Coordinates of C-alpha atoms in Angstrom, one line a residue:
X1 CA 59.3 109.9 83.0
X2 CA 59.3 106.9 85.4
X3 CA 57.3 104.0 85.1
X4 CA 55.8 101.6 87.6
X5 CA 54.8 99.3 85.4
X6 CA 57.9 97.2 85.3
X7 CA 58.6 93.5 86.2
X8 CA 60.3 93.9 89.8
X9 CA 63.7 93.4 90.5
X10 CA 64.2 89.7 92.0
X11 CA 66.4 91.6 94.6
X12 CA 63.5 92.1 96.7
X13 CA 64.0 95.4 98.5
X14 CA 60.8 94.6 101.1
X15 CA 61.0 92.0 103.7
X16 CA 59.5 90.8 106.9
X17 CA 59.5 92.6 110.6
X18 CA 63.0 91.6 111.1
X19 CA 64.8 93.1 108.0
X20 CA 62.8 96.4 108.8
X21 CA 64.3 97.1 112.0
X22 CA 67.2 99.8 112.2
X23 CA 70.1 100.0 115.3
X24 CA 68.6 103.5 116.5
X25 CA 71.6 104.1 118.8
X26 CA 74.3 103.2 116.0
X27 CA 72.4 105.6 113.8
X28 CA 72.1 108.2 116.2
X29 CA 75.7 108.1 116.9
X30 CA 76.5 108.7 113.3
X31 CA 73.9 111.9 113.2
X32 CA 72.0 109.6 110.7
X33 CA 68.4 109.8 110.2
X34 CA 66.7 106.7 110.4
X35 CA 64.4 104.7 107.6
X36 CA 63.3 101.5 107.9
X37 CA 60.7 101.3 104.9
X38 CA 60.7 101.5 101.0
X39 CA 57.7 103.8 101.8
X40 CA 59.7 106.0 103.9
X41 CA 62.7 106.2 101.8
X42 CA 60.9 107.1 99.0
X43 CA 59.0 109.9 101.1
X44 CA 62.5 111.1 102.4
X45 CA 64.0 111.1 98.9
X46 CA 60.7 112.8 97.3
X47 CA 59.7 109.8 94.8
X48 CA 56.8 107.3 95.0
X49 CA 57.6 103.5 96.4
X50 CA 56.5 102.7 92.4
X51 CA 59.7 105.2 91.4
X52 CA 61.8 103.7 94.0
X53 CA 61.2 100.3 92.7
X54 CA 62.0 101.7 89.1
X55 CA 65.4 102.9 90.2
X56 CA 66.2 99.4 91.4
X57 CA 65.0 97.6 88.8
X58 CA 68.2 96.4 86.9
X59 CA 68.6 92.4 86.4
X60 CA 69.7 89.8 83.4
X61 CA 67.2 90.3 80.7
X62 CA 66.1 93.6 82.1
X63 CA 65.1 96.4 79.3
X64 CA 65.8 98.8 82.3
X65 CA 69.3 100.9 81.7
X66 CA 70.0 103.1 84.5
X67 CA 73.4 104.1 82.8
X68 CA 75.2 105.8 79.5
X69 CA 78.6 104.9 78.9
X70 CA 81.7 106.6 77.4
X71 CA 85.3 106.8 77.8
X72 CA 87.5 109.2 78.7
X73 CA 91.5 109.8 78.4
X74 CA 93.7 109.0 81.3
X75 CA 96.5 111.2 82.2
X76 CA 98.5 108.4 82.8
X77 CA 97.5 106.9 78.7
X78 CA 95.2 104.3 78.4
X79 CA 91.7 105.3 78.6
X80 CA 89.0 105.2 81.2
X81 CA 85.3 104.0 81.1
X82 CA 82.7 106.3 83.1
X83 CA 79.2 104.8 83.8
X84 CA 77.0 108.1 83.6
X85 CA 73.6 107.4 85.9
X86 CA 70.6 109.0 84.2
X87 CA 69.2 112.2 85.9
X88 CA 66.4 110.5 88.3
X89 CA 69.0 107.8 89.3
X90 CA 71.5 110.4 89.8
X91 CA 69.3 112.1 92.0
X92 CA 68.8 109.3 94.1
X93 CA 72.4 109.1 94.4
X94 CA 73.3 112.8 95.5
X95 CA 70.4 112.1 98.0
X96 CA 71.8 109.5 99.6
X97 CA 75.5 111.1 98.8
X98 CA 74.5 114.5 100.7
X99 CA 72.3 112.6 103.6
X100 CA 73.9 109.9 104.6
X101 CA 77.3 109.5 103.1
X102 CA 79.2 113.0 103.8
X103 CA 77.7 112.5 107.5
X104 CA 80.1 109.5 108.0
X105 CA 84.0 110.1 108.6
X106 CA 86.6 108.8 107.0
X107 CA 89.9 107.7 107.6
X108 CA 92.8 110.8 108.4
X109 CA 94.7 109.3 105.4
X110 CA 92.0 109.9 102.8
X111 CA 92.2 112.7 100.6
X112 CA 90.3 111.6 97.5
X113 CA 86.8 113.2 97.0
X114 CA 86.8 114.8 100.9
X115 CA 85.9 117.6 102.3
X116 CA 88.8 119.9 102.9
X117 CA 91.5 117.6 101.3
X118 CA 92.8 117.5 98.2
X119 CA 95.3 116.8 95.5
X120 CA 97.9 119.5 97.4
X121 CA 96.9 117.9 101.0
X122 CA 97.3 114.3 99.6
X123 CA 101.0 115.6 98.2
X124 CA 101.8 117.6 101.5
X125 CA 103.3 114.8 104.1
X126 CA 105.2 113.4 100.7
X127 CA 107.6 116.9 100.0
X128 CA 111.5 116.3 100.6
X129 CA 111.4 112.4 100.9
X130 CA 114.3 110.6 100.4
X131 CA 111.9 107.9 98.5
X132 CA 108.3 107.4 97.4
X133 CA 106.8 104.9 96.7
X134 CA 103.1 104.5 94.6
X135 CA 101.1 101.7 94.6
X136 CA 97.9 101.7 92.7
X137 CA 94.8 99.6 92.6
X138 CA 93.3 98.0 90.0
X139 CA 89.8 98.3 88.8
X140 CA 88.9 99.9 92.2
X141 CA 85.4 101.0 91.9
X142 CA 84.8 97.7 90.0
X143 CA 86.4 95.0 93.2
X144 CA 83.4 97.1 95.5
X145 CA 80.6 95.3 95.1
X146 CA 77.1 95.1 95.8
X147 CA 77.6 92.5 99.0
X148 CA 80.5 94.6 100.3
X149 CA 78.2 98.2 99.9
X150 CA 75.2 96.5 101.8
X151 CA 77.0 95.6 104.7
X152 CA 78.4 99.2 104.6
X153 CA 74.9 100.5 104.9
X154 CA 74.1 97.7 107.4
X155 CA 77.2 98.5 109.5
X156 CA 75.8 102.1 110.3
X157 CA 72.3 100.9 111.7
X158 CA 70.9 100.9 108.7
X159 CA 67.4 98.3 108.8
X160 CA 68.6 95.0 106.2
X161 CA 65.6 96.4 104.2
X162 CA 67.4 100.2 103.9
X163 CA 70.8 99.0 103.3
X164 CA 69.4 96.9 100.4
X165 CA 67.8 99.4 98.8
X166 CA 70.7 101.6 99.3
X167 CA 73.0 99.5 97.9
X168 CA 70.8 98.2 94.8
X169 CA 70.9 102.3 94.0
X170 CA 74.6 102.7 94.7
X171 CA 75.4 99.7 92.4
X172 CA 74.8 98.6 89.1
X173 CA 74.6 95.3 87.0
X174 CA 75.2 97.0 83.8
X175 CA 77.9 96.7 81.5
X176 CA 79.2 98.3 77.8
X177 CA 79.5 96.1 75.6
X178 CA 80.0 98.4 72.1
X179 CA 78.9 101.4 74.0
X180 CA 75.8 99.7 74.8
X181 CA 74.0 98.9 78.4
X182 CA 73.7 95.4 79.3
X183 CA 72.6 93.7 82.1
X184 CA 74.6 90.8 84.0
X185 CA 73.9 88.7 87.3
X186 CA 73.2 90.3 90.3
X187 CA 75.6 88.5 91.9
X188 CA 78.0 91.2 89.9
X189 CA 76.4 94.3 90.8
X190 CA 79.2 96.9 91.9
X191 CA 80.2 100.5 92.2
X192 CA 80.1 102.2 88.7
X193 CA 82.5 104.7 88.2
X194 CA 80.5 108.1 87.6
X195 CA 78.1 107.8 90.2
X196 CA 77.9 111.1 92.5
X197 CA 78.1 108.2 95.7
X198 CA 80.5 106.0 94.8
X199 CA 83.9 108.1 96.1
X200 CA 82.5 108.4 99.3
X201 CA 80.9 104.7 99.2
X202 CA 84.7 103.8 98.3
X203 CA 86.2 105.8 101.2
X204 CA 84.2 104.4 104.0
X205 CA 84.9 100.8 102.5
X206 CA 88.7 101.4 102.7
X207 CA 88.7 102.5 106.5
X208 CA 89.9 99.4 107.3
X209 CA 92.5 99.3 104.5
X210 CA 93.8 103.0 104.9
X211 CA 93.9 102.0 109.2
X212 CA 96.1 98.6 108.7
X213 CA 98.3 100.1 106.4
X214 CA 98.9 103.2 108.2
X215 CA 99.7 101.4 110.6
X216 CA 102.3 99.1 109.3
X217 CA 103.8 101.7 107.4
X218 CA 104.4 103.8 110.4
X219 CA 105.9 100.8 112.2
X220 CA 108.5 100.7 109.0
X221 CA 109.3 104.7 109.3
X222 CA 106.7 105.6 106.0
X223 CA 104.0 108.2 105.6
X224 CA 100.8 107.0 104.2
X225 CA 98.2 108.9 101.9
X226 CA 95.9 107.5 99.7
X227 CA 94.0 109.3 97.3
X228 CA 91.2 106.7 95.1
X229 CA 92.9 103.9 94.1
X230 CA 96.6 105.9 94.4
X231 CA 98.3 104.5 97.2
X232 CA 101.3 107.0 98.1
X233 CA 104.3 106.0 100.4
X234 CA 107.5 107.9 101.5
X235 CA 110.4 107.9 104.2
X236 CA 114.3 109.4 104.7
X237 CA 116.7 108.1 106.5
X238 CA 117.2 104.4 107.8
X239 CA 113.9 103.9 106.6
X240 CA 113.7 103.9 103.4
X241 CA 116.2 101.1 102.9
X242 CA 112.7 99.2 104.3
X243 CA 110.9 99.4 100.8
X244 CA 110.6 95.7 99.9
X245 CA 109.2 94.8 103.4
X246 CA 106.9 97.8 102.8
X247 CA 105.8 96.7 99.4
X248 CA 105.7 93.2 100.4
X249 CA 103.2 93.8 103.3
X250 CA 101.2 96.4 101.9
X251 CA 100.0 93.7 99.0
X252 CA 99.5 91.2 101.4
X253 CA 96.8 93.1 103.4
X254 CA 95.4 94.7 100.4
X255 CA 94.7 91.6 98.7
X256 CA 93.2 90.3 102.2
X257 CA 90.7 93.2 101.9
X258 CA 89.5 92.4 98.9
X259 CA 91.6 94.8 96.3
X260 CA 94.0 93.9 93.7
X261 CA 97.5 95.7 93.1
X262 CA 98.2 96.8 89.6
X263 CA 101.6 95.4 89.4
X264 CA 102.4 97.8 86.5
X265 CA 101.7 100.6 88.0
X266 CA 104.3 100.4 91.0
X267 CA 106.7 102.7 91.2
X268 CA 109.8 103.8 93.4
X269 CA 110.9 107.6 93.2
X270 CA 113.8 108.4 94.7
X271 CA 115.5 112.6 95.4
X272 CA 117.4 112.1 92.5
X273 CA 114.6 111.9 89.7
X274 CA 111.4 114.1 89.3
X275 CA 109.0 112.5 92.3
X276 CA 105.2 112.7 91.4
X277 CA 102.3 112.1 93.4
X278 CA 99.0 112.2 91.6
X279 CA 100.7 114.7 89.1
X280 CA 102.2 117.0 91.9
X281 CA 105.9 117.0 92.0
X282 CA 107.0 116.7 95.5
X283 CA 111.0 116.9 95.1
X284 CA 111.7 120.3 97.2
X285 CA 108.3 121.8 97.2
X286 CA 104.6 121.1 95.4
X287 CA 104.9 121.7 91.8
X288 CA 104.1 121.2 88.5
X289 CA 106.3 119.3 85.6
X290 CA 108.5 121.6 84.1
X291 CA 107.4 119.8 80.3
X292 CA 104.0 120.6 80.9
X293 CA 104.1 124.1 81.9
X294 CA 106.1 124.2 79.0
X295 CA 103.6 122.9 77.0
X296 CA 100.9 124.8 78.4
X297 CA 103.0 128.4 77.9
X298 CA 103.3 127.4 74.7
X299 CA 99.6 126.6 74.3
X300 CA 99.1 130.0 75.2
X301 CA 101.8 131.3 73.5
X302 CA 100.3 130.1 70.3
X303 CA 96.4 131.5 71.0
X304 CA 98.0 134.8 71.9
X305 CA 98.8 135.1 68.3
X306 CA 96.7 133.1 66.5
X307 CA 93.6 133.2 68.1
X308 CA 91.3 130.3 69.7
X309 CA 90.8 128.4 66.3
X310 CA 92.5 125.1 66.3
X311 CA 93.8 125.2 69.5
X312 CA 93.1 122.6 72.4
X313 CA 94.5 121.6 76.1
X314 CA 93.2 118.2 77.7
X315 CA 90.4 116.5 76.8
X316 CA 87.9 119.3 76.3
X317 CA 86.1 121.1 73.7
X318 CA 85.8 124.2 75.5
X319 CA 90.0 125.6 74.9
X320 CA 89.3 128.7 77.2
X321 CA 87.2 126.6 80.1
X322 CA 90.2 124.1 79.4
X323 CA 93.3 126.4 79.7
X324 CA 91.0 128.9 82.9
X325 CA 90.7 124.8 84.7
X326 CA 94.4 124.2 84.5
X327 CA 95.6 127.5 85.3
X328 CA 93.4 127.3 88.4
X329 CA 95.0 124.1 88.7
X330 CA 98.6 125.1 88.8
X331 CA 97.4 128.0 91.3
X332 CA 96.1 125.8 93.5
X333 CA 100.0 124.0 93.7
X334 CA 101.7 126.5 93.0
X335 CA 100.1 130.3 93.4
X336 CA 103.2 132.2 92.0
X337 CA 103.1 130.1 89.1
X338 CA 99.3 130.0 88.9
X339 CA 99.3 133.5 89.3
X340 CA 101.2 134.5 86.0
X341 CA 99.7 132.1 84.0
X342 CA 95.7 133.5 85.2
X343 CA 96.8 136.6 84.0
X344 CA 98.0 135.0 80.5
X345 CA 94.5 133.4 80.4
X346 CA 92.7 136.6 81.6
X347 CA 94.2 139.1 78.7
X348 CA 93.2 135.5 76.3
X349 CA 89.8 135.7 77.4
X350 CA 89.0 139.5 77.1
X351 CA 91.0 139.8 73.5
X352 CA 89.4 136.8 72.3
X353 CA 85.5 137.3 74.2
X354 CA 83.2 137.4 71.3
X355 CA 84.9 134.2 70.1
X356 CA 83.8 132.2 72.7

């Protein structure tokens, strides 16, 4: 249940006349509702003002945790820390996800978390380069923070007293130390990773980014896609003999728009080794790596006569949701391929039903 009886947040979320007045017209032009008020935010969103104030409620010393942390593998190795916002907060979230955030457009070379884009559309412009090149960015979600999400909110006519309160529920203060939720300074409040908002939050933050570097690469001869923090480069020809200036500018207006490169993670593919782009191999066509369809055909080679016991694909517990999600998967990329191996899974799933 919520409770209103909770010290308030010292990030005030009501203010005088001034703070409470919206940019109709700029709202209007985005097909955005308009909300001035705590009062009518909460109204819009279904809550009391009192459960509003609860959702924003998360400062040093604060017994409020809005978040439950754990970690999860990452395809690439290492793993990955998701900060899970508790059912009422993550209802405010998908409110203002669903309301506000999917009305806005983002930028043609998006293809992270958008409607209508993918994985395969991010890969697409990439197939039969000559060279590729992947940049990605470092603690992405993290570098947004609350400042940056505000003016976001602010930017689209929002009243100074909407966008704060939209950005106090967007963000967080909290971090894991052991496992455990802990509040720091305001001043650090940023996106969490795990919050229903924050892709889309991310997305319209990086307009700018995606539009500058579009740009420049196109003056070098390079196609530009970006999915999250994967940055994905590639030209033929004269071009690609451009890749340091490439590189070289692409860090210099990232960093002036307030992200990091991850200097490890930088990579140059060219034809003559397996090119990846967010796991799709783009050499001739969209695929799949030949070692882990391997692996996978052997996965199911091995429940086909054994049985489901003991057996396991990808981080789940669930082995036949787990080998149905990546056969959908390879489908998606590749429907020949997909299309033999969601048969494999199909005769797994009706020979093995009642162990499920």
């Amino acid at each position: 249940m919520y409770s209103t009886n909770l010290t308030i947040t010292p990030l005030e979320i009501e203010g005088n006349l001034e703070s409470l007045e919206s940019d109709s017209a700029v709202l209007r032009s985005h097909g955005l509702a308009e909300y001035n008020t705590a009062t009518e935010i909460a109204f819009a969103m279904g809550i009391t003002p009192g459960q509003l104030r609860f959702l924003t409620s998360s400062f040093l010393g604060s017994q409020v945790k809005h978040y439950v942390y754990f970690k999860i593998s990452k395809k690439t190795g290492g793993e990955r820390l998701i900060s899970a916002p508790k059912p009422y907060l993550k209802a405010a979230q998908r409110w203002i996800l669903e309301n506000i955030l999917e009305k806005l457009e983002v930028h043609h070379a998006a293809h992270g978390f958008c409607k209508n884009r993918s994985i395969v559309t991010n890969a697409q412009p990439h197939i039969g380069a000559d060279v590729i090149v992947n940049i990605d960015l470092e603690n992405f979600f993290q570098s947004i923070s609350y400042k940056r999400v505000k003016e976001l909110f602010s930017g689209f006519g929002y009243s100074k007293t909407a966008a704060k309160i939209f950005a106090l529920i967007c963000t967080t203060s909290e971090i894991a130390i052991d496992g455990q939720a802990n509040n720091t300074t305001s001043v650090n409040r940023h996106l969490p990773q795990g919050s229903p908002a924050s892709p889309a939050i991310s997305n319209l933050i990086c307009y700018h980014l995606d539009n500058r570097i579009a740009a420049m690469a196109k003056s070098l001869g390079f196609c530009y896609t970006r999915y999250a923090d994967d940055l994905t480069f590639s030209a033929s020809g004269q071009a690609s003999r451009r890749i340091y200036n490439l590189i070289k500018n692409a860090k210099l207006i990232i960093n002036s728009e307030g992200f990091t490169v991850n200097s490890h993670k930088t990579n140059i593919l060219v034809k003559s080794v397996q090119q990846q782009i967010t796991g799709v191999v783009v050499n001739t066509q969209l695929n799949i790596s030949k070692k882990t369809l391997k692996a996978f055909r052997a996965t199911l080679y091995q429940i086909e006569q054994e049985g489901l016991s003991g057996k396991h694909w990808g981080n789940s517990t669930n082995i036949i949701a787990a080998i149905t999600g990546f056969a959908n998967y390879v489908a998606m990329i590749n429907p020949d391929k997909g299309a033999e191996l969601r048969s494999r899974v199909e005769r797994i799933k009706q020979k093995y039903e009642c162990e499920e």
